[in-house]
Amino acid sequence: MSDYHPQQIEKKWQAHWAATRAFEVTEDRSKPKFYCLEMFAYPSGHAHVGHVRNYMIGDIMARTMRMRGYNVLHPFGWDAFGLPAENAAIQNQTHPESWTLDNIAHMKGQLQRLGISYAWERELATCLPDYYRWNQWLFTRMFRRGLAYRRRSAVNWCASCQTVLANEQVVDGGCWRCGTPVTQRELDQWCLRITAYADELLSALDGMEGWPEKVLTMQRNWIGRSEGARVRFPLAEEPDAIEVFTTRIDTIYGATFVVIAPEHPLVERFAAESANAAALREAAARFRAQDRAARMQGEVEKEGVDTGRLALNPFTKRPVPIWIGNFVLGEYGTGAIMGVPGHDQRDFEFARKYGLPVPVVVQPDDRVLDSARLEASFDGQGTLVDSGPYTGLRSDEGNRRMTADAQAGGIGEGTVQYRLKDWGVSRQRYWGTPIPIVHCERCGMVPVPDDQLPVLLPKVAEFTGRGDSPLAHVPEFVNVACPGCGGTARRETDTMDTFVDSSWYFYRFCDPHNASLPFDPAKVDYWGPVDFYSGGVEHAILHLIYSRFFSRVFRDLGLVTISEPFSRLLTQGMVLRHGAVMSKSRGNVVDPDDMIQKFGADALRLYVMFVAPPEKEVEWADTGLEGSFRFLSRVWRIVDHLIPAVRRASAPAGLAFDGDERALRRRTHATIQRVTQGIDPRMHLNTAISALMELVNDLYAFAESRGIRPTGRDDEPPPVAERAETASVLREAVESLVLMLSPFVPHLAEELWERLGHEGGVVAAGWPALDPEAARAEQVEIPVQVNGKVRARVSLPADASEDQMREAALEAVRAHVAGQDVVKVVVAHGRLVSVVVRPRT
């Protein structure tokens, strides 16, 4: 018996898979397809085991589905543009291309050493022209359809990264990459009109049963659909007006103030015209610097400053003060709200703090509200009071009539409002896709023709980190002939947000070498949508909403027939070390190469999947990895030892098994059932591994009972099974064990399968077949409760009748029911007997 040497085995099988192109596939309509994908990696230099966990989850699914007869597409690539590469270039005086490609080479080697079953011939990197050409191709079509446009507006600015951030990229008031507090700037920027699909993106969420509810909720909240009315509050003695959005126009008679966001364009005008200019500007700047998410969710202390200006309530015609408040955001709604403190808790707290009136204009049905004694707002529906001609109406009727009257009077209209805003994609950096637009004084903005794509990044650029694009300093790039008139023109020098790259890569994987189109629609029609997609929950809003948007754009261009790109989504938990998320910046990473050198890739794969359910966080511990290695060594010893006894064993059909042999068969098939369900559909990978560990224990115990357990001695004779039935159940158990282990520890499984005398590998063998009859227990243990407390357990035949269960249960708890009356005996689903008793009178 040889020892278990994982590093030798793993090199052997990785070379075999590469030489035989084991994981490369083409379209095959004779088989069911399965598209398995993990969110692709940013090539930051080195992968750590936190990254590995996501890739392992996908690999287990891919390997299992191959064994179950599916044609499996499992590709990988690199999200290779973005700020880190350019920042590294500034810091290290290198070029981002060489930095990125070197990192890709290193990380690819790490993933290959883990034995992940990727179709590497489909590998892509978004920084290469044969990929980003199609970003540009799509942009020109979006431009012609009005989905890509340029505007001047206030944008989120990261002073550290020196670039614009989309709203979704501002986290806790800071840059999602570096955490630097975000400020506002006025810039010309390119936007994608994602709001054109807002209603569809929202309504489709109701049918996405394969997604976690928490992700669906996050997307619903971010899209933020609200039905209501836009109402204009005229400025006192001026022709201008402040437009507000409200979902409760029925409460407008209770509006006693207006609050504008610190980002509102009127702030600077009011400050310039005020004797208190410095205070207004200081307050607005301080409010803007506060965490945007906390402001949106009401998690900051409500603060405001009175501008000293007045507006007119368009229904009451009474003047109301205009305030600047930190709980109103410029990009949400109109950037202004009407304050109705009697019927909105946020407004109530603000009014009480600053001594503003709190009238009641809606009375609930169950009590009478007194504004002088109000301790909280009443936010519900009721009957309108003190509301002019609308007094006495119910809230819903008041809403309807006031909206209609506002529109008839030219002071407002009904509308649907979204929290979602158009996606700003301009970035003032070098390392990204050049935006394929030429600016011509005669023709205006002209998209670059297809035959001039890709617009290549110049190989040399100055990296200074300044606020304008590095491409603006490359004359040979900027100066160009207009594609329309041939006159002198200049290229757009902003580059695209890196999230553009990741919004459609899953389609390019279906046809990664196509030089005529982004992909062949027929190939996407075969492979799409992605059947299983895994990645971090931090991408629930950014990447996943953008990808859903791009899928609809491709659909409307006629390239795909599906709207949703991902059928099933799993968001895996983070890997922690010393209580913190594993990160190079924290210095708490674990390099998978170090673990592979010590224990082998299979032990690392097994540990990362066994330590916790995929969606839960994991606290890394080296001792756990050592335990996984010891378990695999036990598997190696028992299987390697039993090979002579089982290689020529017959199939179980027609054999007469004794009790212990039947018990091992039952355990084998019960394990097949548990592991199959644990991988798909449940994704309880840790419990599937637990079931396999239990089967290994049963194998050792059974082998010892038959005198053929391995002792580890070099002079140990080959085992012999005296009964054909013994050899048969051992063969079935051993082979099932090896096949079920293969998605988790593929190198070990392939080696053992070959040693068992099989050719073609585990995929050709297929997933072990379940025999439900063999899996059925001959005896079952049933707990017996007396008045809700378990007092005994009885062992009965699995096919025992309910009457037999009641009889055995009463006999088992005779002492506990003595002297009492048995009221009833209930058998619950054949798994529990409940006895209800009461004292005798």
JSON list of C-alpha atoms in Angstrom, two decimals, residues 199-319:
[
{"chain": "A", "resi": 199, "resn": "ASP", "atom": "CA", "xyz": [-40.00, 49.62, -14.70]},
{"chain": "A", "resi": 200, "resn": "GLU", "atom": "CA", "xyz": [-39.06, 46.39, -16.48]},
{"chain": "A", "resi": 201, "resn": "LEU", "atom": "CA", "xyz": [-36.03, 45.81, -14.26]},
{"chain": "A", "resi": 202, "resn": "LEU", "atom": "CA", "xyz": [-38.29, 46.18, -11.23]},
{"chain": "A", "resi": 203, "resn": "SER", "atom": "CA", "xyz": [-41.27, 44.11, -12.37]},
{"chain": "A", "resi": 204, "resn": "ALA", "atom": "CA", "xyz": [-39.10, 41.22, -13.55]},
{"chain": "A", "resi": 205, "resn": "LEU", "atom": "CA", "xyz": [-37.79, 40.69, -10.01]},
{"chain": "A", "resi": 206, "resn": "ASP", "atom": "CA", "xyz": [-41.10, 39.09, -9.04]},
{"chain": "A", "resi": 207, "resn": "GLY", "atom": "CA", "xyz": [-40.40, 36.09, -11.26]},
{"chain": "A", "resi": 208, "resn": "MET", "atom": "CA", "xyz": [-36.76, 35.49, -10.32]},
{"chain": "A", "resi": 209, "resn": "GLU", "atom": "CA", "xyz": [-37.23, 32.52, -8.01]},
{"chain": "A", "resi": 210, "resn": "GLY", "atom": "CA", "xyz": [-33.63, 31.37, -8.31]},
{"chain": "A", "resi": 211, "resn": "TRP", "atom": "CA", "xyz": [-32.25, 34.52, -6.64]},
{"chain": "A", "resi": 212, "resn": "PRO", "atom": "CA", "xyz": [-31.82, 35.10, -2.89]},
{"chain": "A", "resi": 213, "resn": "GLU", "atom": "CA", "xyz": [-34.63, 37.20, -1.47]},
{"chain": "A", "resi": 214, "resn": "LYS", "atom": "CA", "xyz": [-32.13, 39.57, 0.14]},
{"chain": "A", "resi": 215, "resn": "VAL", "atom": "CA", "xyz": [-30.68, 40.44, -3.28]},
{"chain": "A", "resi": 216, "resn": "LEU", "atom": "CA", "xyz": [-34.12, 40.94, -4.79]},
{"chain": "A", "resi": 217, "resn": "THR", "atom": "CA", "xyz": [-35.00, 43.26, -1.91]},
{"chain": "A", "resi": 218, "resn": "MET", "atom": "CA", "xyz": [-31.80, 45.26, -2.38]},
{"chain": "A", "resi": 219, "resn": "GLN", "atom": "CA", "xyz": [-32.55, 45.72, -6.08]},
{"chain": "A", "resi": 220, "resn": "ARG", "atom": "CA", "xyz": [-36.18, 46.70, -5.45]},
{"chain": "A", "resi": 221, "resn": "ASN", "atom": "CA", "xyz": [-35.05, 49.29, -2.94]},
{"chain": "A", "resi": 222, "resn": "TRP", "atom": "CA", "xyz": [-32.37, 50.67, -5.24]},
{"chain": "A", "resi": 223, "resn": "ILE", "atom": "CA", "xyz": [-34.73, 51.02, -8.21]},
{"chain": "A", "resi": 224, "resn": "GLY", "atom": "CA", "xyz": [-37.19, 52.58, -5.76]},
{"chain": "A", "resi": 225, "resn": "ARG", "atom": "CA", "xyz": [-40.42, 53.02, -7.71]},
{"chain": "A", "resi": 226, "resn": "SER", "atom": "CA", "xyz": [-42.87, 55.50, -6.15]},
{"chain": "A", "resi": 227, "resn": "GLU", "atom": "CA", "xyz": [-46.21, 56.66, -7.55]},
{"chain": "A", "resi": 228, "resn": "GLY", "atom": "CA", "xyz": [-47.14, 60.20, -6.69]},
{"chain": "A", "resi": 229, "resn": "ALA", "atom": "CA", "xyz": [-47.25, 63.75, -7.98]},
{"chain": "A", "resi": 230, "resn": "ARG", "atom": "CA", "xyz": [-44.86, 66.53, -8.86]},
{"chain": "A", "resi": 231, "resn": "VAL", "atom": "CA", "xyz": [-46.05, 69.85, -7.44]},
{"chain": "A", "resi": 232, "resn": "ARG", "atom": "CA", "xyz": [-44.55, 73.31, -8.00]},
{"chain": "A", "resi": 233, "resn": "PHE", "atom": "CA", "xyz": [-44.18, 75.66, -5.02]},
{"chain": "A", "resi": 234, "resn": "PRO", "atom": "CA", "xyz": [-43.69, 79.17, -6.49]},
{"chain": "A", "resi": 235, "resn": "LEU", "atom": "CA", "xyz": [-41.00, 81.33, -4.91]},
{"chain": "A", "resi": 236, "resn": "ALA", "atom": "CA", "xyz": [-42.59, 84.30, -3.15]},
{"chain": "A", "resi": 237, "resn": "GLU", "atom": "CA", "xyz": [-42.70, 87.35, -5.43]},
{"chain": "A", "resi": 238, "resn": "GLU", "atom": "CA", "xyz": [-40.65, 85.57, -8.12]},
{"chain": "A", "resi": 239, "resn": "PRO", "atom": "CA", "xyz": [-41.52, 83.71, -11.33]},
{"chain": "A", "resi": 240, "resn": "ASP", "atom": "CA", "xyz": [-39.41, 80.65, -10.41]},
{"chain": "A", "resi": 241, "resn": "ALA", "atom": "CA", "xyz": [-40.70, 77.64, -8.49]},
{"chain": "A", "resi": 242, "resn": "ILE", "atom": "CA", "xyz": [-39.38, 74.70, -6.48]},
{"chain": "A", "resi": 243, "resn": "GLU", "atom": "CA", "xyz": [-40.70, 71.38, -7.77]},
{"chain": "A", "resi": 244, "resn": "VAL", "atom": "CA", "xyz": [-41.29, 68.70, -5.17]},
{"chain": "A", "resi": 245, "resn": "PHE", "atom": "CA", "xyz": [-42.26, 65.05, -5.51]},
{"chain": "A", "resi": 246, "resn": "THR", "atom": "CA", "xyz": [-44.74, 63.56, -3.05]},
{"chain": "A", "resi": 247, "resn": "THR", "atom": "CA", "xyz": [-46.54, 60.26, -2.73]},
{"chain": "A", "resi": 248, "resn": "ARG", "atom": "CA", "xyz": [-49.13, 61.92, -0.46]},
{"chain": "A", "resi": 249, "resn": "ILE", "atom": "CA", "xyz": [-50.48, 65.00, -2.19]},
{"chain": "A", "resi": 250, "resn": "ASP", "atom": "CA", "xyz": [-53.60, 64.49, -0.04]},
{"chain": "A", "resi": 251, "resn": "THR", "atom": "CA", "xyz": [-51.59, 65.94, 2.89]},
{"chain": "A", "resi": 252, "resn": "ILE", "atom": "CA", "xyz": [-50.50, 69.13, 1.07]},
{"chain": "A", "resi": 253, "resn": "TYR", "atom": "CA", "xyz": [-52.73, 71.35, 3.22]},
{"chain": "A", "resi": 254, "resn": "GLY", "atom": "CA", "xyz": [-50.46, 70.32, 6.10]},
{"chain": "A", "resi": 255, "resn": "ALA", "atom": "CA", "xyz": [-47.24, 71.34, 4.27]},
{"chain": "A", "resi": 256, "resn": "THR", "atom": "CA", "xyz": [-45.68, 74.05, 6.43]},
{"chain": "A", "resi": 257, "resn": "PHE", "atom": "CA", "xyz": [-42.17, 74.22, 4.97]},
{"chain": "A", "resi": 258, "resn": "VAL", "atom": "CA", "xyz": [-40.09, 73.16, 1.98]},
{"chain": "A", "resi": 259, "resn": "VAL", "atom": "CA", "xyz": [-36.68, 71.47, 2.27]},
{"chain": "A", "resi": 260, "resn": "ILE", "atom": "CA", "xyz": [-34.15, 71.46, -0.57]},
{"chain": "A", "resi": 261, "resn": "ALA", "atom": "CA", "xyz": [-31.10, 69.23, -0.77]},
{"chain": "A", "resi": 262, "resn": "PRO", "atom": "CA", "xyz": [-27.65, 70.72, -0.15]},
{"chain": "A", "resi": 263, "resn": "GLU", "atom": "CA", "xyz": [-26.89, 69.71, -3.76]},
{"chain": "A", "resi": 264, "resn": "HIS", "atom": "CA", "xyz": [-29.90, 71.66, -5.14]},
{"chain": "A", "resi": 265, "resn": "PRO", "atom": "CA", "xyz": [-28.96, 74.34, -7.73]},
{"chain": "A", "resi": 266, "resn": "LEU", "atom": "CA", "xyz": [-30.88, 77.00, -5.79]},
{"chain": "A", "resi": 267, "resn": "VAL", "atom": "CA", "xyz": [-28.55, 76.68, -2.79]},
{"chain": "A", "resi": 268, "resn": "GLU", "atom": "CA", "xyz": [-25.79, 78.76, -4.32]},
{"chain": "A", "resi": 269, "resn": "ARG", "atom": "CA", "xyz": [-28.24, 81.34, -5.64]},
{"chain": "A", "resi": 270, "resn": "PHE", "atom": "CA", "xyz": [-29.87, 81.74, -2.22]},
{"chain": "A", "resi": 271, "resn": "ALA", "atom": "CA", "xyz": [-26.45, 81.99, -0.59]},
{"chain": "A", "resi": 272, "resn": "ALA", "atom": "CA", "xyz": [-25.26, 84.61, -3.08]},
{"chain": "A", "resi": 273, "resn": "GLU", "atom": "CA", "xyz": [-28.34, 86.73, -2.38]},
{"chain": "A", "resi": 274, "resn": "SER", "atom": "CA", "xyz": [-28.25, 86.29, 1.40]},
{"chain": "A", "resi": 275, "resn": "ALA", "atom": "CA", "xyz": [-26.63, 88.39, 4.10]},
{"chain": "A", "resi": 276, "resn": "ASN", "atom": "CA", "xyz": [-25.87, 85.05, 5.75]},
{"chain": "A", "resi": 277, "resn": "ALA", "atom": "CA", "xyz": [-24.01, 83.61, 2.74]},
{"chain": "A", "resi": 278, "resn": "ALA", "atom": "CA", "xyz": [-21.06, 82.07, 4.61]},
{"chain": "A", "resi": 279, "resn": "ALA", "atom": "CA", "xyz": [-23.29, 80.18, 7.04]},
{"chain": "A", "resi": 280, "resn": "LEU", "atom": "CA", "xyz": [-25.50, 78.80, 4.25]},
{"chain": "A", "resi": 281, "resn": "ARG", "atom": "CA", "xyz": [-22.52, 77.64, 2.20]},
{"chain": "A", "resi": 282, "resn": "GLU", "atom": "CA", "xyz": [-20.80, 76.10, 5.24]},
{"chain": "A", "resi": 283, "resn": "ALA", "atom": "CA", "xyz": [-23.94, 74.20, 6.26]},
{"chain": "A", "resi": 284, "resn": "ALA", "atom": "CA", "xyz": [-24.60, 72.95, 2.70]},
{"chain": "A", "resi": 285, "resn": "ALA", "atom": "CA", "xyz": [-20.99, 71.77, 2.34]},
{"chain": "A", "resi": 286, "resn": "ARG", "atom": "CA", "xyz": [-21.14, 69.96, 5.69]},
{"chain": "A", "resi": 287, "resn": "PHE", "atom": "CA", "xyz": [-24.40, 68.25, 4.76]},
{"chain": "A", "resi": 288, "resn": "ARG", "atom": "CA", "xyz": [-23.01, 67.15, 1.38]},
{"chain": "A", "resi": 289, "resn": "ALA", "atom": "CA", "xyz": [-19.99, 65.58, 3.10]},
{"chain": "A", "resi": 290, "resn": "GLN", "atom": "CA", "xyz": [-22.17, 63.35, 5.27]},
{"chain": "A", "resi": 291, "resn": "ASP", "atom": "CA", "xyz": [-22.69, 59.70, 4.37]},
{"chain": "A", "resi": 292, "resn": "ARG", "atom": "CA", "xyz": [-25.13, 59.60, 1.45]},
{"chain": "A", "resi": 293, "resn": "ALA", "atom": "CA", "xyz": [-26.60, 56.19, 2.29]},
{"chain": "A", "resi": 294, "resn": "ALA", "atom": "CA", "xyz": [-27.20, 57.26, 5.89]},
{"chain": "A", "resi": 295, "resn": "ARG", "atom": "CA", "xyz": [-28.82, 60.47, 4.65]},
{"chain": "A", "resi": 296, "resn": "MET", "atom": "CA", "xyz": [-31.07, 58.51, 2.32]},
{"chain": "A", "resi": 297, "resn": "GLN", "atom": "CA", "xyz": [-32.11, 56.00, 4.98]},
{"chain": "A", "resi": 298, "resn": "GLY", "atom": "CA", "xyz": [-32.66, 58.59, 7.73]},
{"chain": "A", "resi": 299, "resn": "GLU", "atom": "CA", "xyz": [-29.75, 57.31, 9.81]},
{"chain": "A", "resi": 300, "resn": "VAL", "atom": "CA", "xyz": [-28.18, 60.74, 10.37]},
{"chain": "A", "resi": 301, "resn": "GLU", "atom": "CA", "xyz": [-29.37, 63.31, 12.87]},
{"chain": "A", "resi": 302, "resn": "LYS", "atom": "CA", "xyz": [-31.70, 65.58, 10.94]},
{"chain": "A", "resi": 303, "resn": "GLU", "atom": "CA", "xyz": [-30.18, 69.00, 10.48]},
{"chain": "A", "resi": 304, "resn": "GLY", "atom": "CA", "xyz": [-31.25, 72.06, 8.55]},
{"chain": "A", "resi": 305, "resn": "VAL", "atom": "CA", "xyz": [-30.61, 75.73, 7.98]},
{"chain": "A", "resi": 306, "resn": "ASP", "atom": "CA", "xyz": [-33.24, 78.32, 7.11]},
{"chain": "A", "resi": 307, "resn": "THR", "atom": "CA", "xyz": [-32.45, 80.13, 3.84]},
{"chain": "A", "resi": 308, "resn": "GLY", "atom": "CA", "xyz": [-34.61, 83.07, 4.81]},
{"chain": "A", "resi": 309, "resn": "ARG", "atom": "CA", "xyz": [-36.58, 82.64, 1.60]},
{"chain": "A", "resi": 310, "resn": "LEU", "atom": "CA", "xyz": [-40.27, 81.79, 1.19]},
{"chain": "A", "resi": 311, "resn": "ALA", "atom": "CA", "xyz": [-42.31, 79.70, -1.20]},
{"chain": "A", "resi": 312, "resn": "LEU", "atom": "CA", "xyz": [-46.08, 79.58, -1.63]},
{"chain": "A", "resi": 313, "resn": "ASN", "atom": "CA", "xyz": [-48.09, 76.45, -0.92]},
{"chain": "A", "resi": 314, "resn": "PRO", "atom": "CA", "xyz": [-49.89, 76.15, -4.27]},
{"chain": "A", "resi": 315, "resn": "PHE", "atom": "CA", "xyz": [-53.09, 74.84, -2.65]},
{"chain": "A", "resi": 316, "resn": "THR", "atom": "CA", "xyz": [-53.34, 77.03, 0.48]},
{"chain": "A", "resi": 317, "resn": "LYS", "atom": "CA", "xyz": [-51.57, 80.04, -1.12]},
{"chain": "A", "resi": 318, "resn": "ARG", "atom": "CA", "xyz": [-49.85, 80.57, 2.25]},
{"chain": "A", "resi": 319, "resn": "PRO", "atom": "CA", "xyz": [-46.09, 81.32, 2.45]}
]
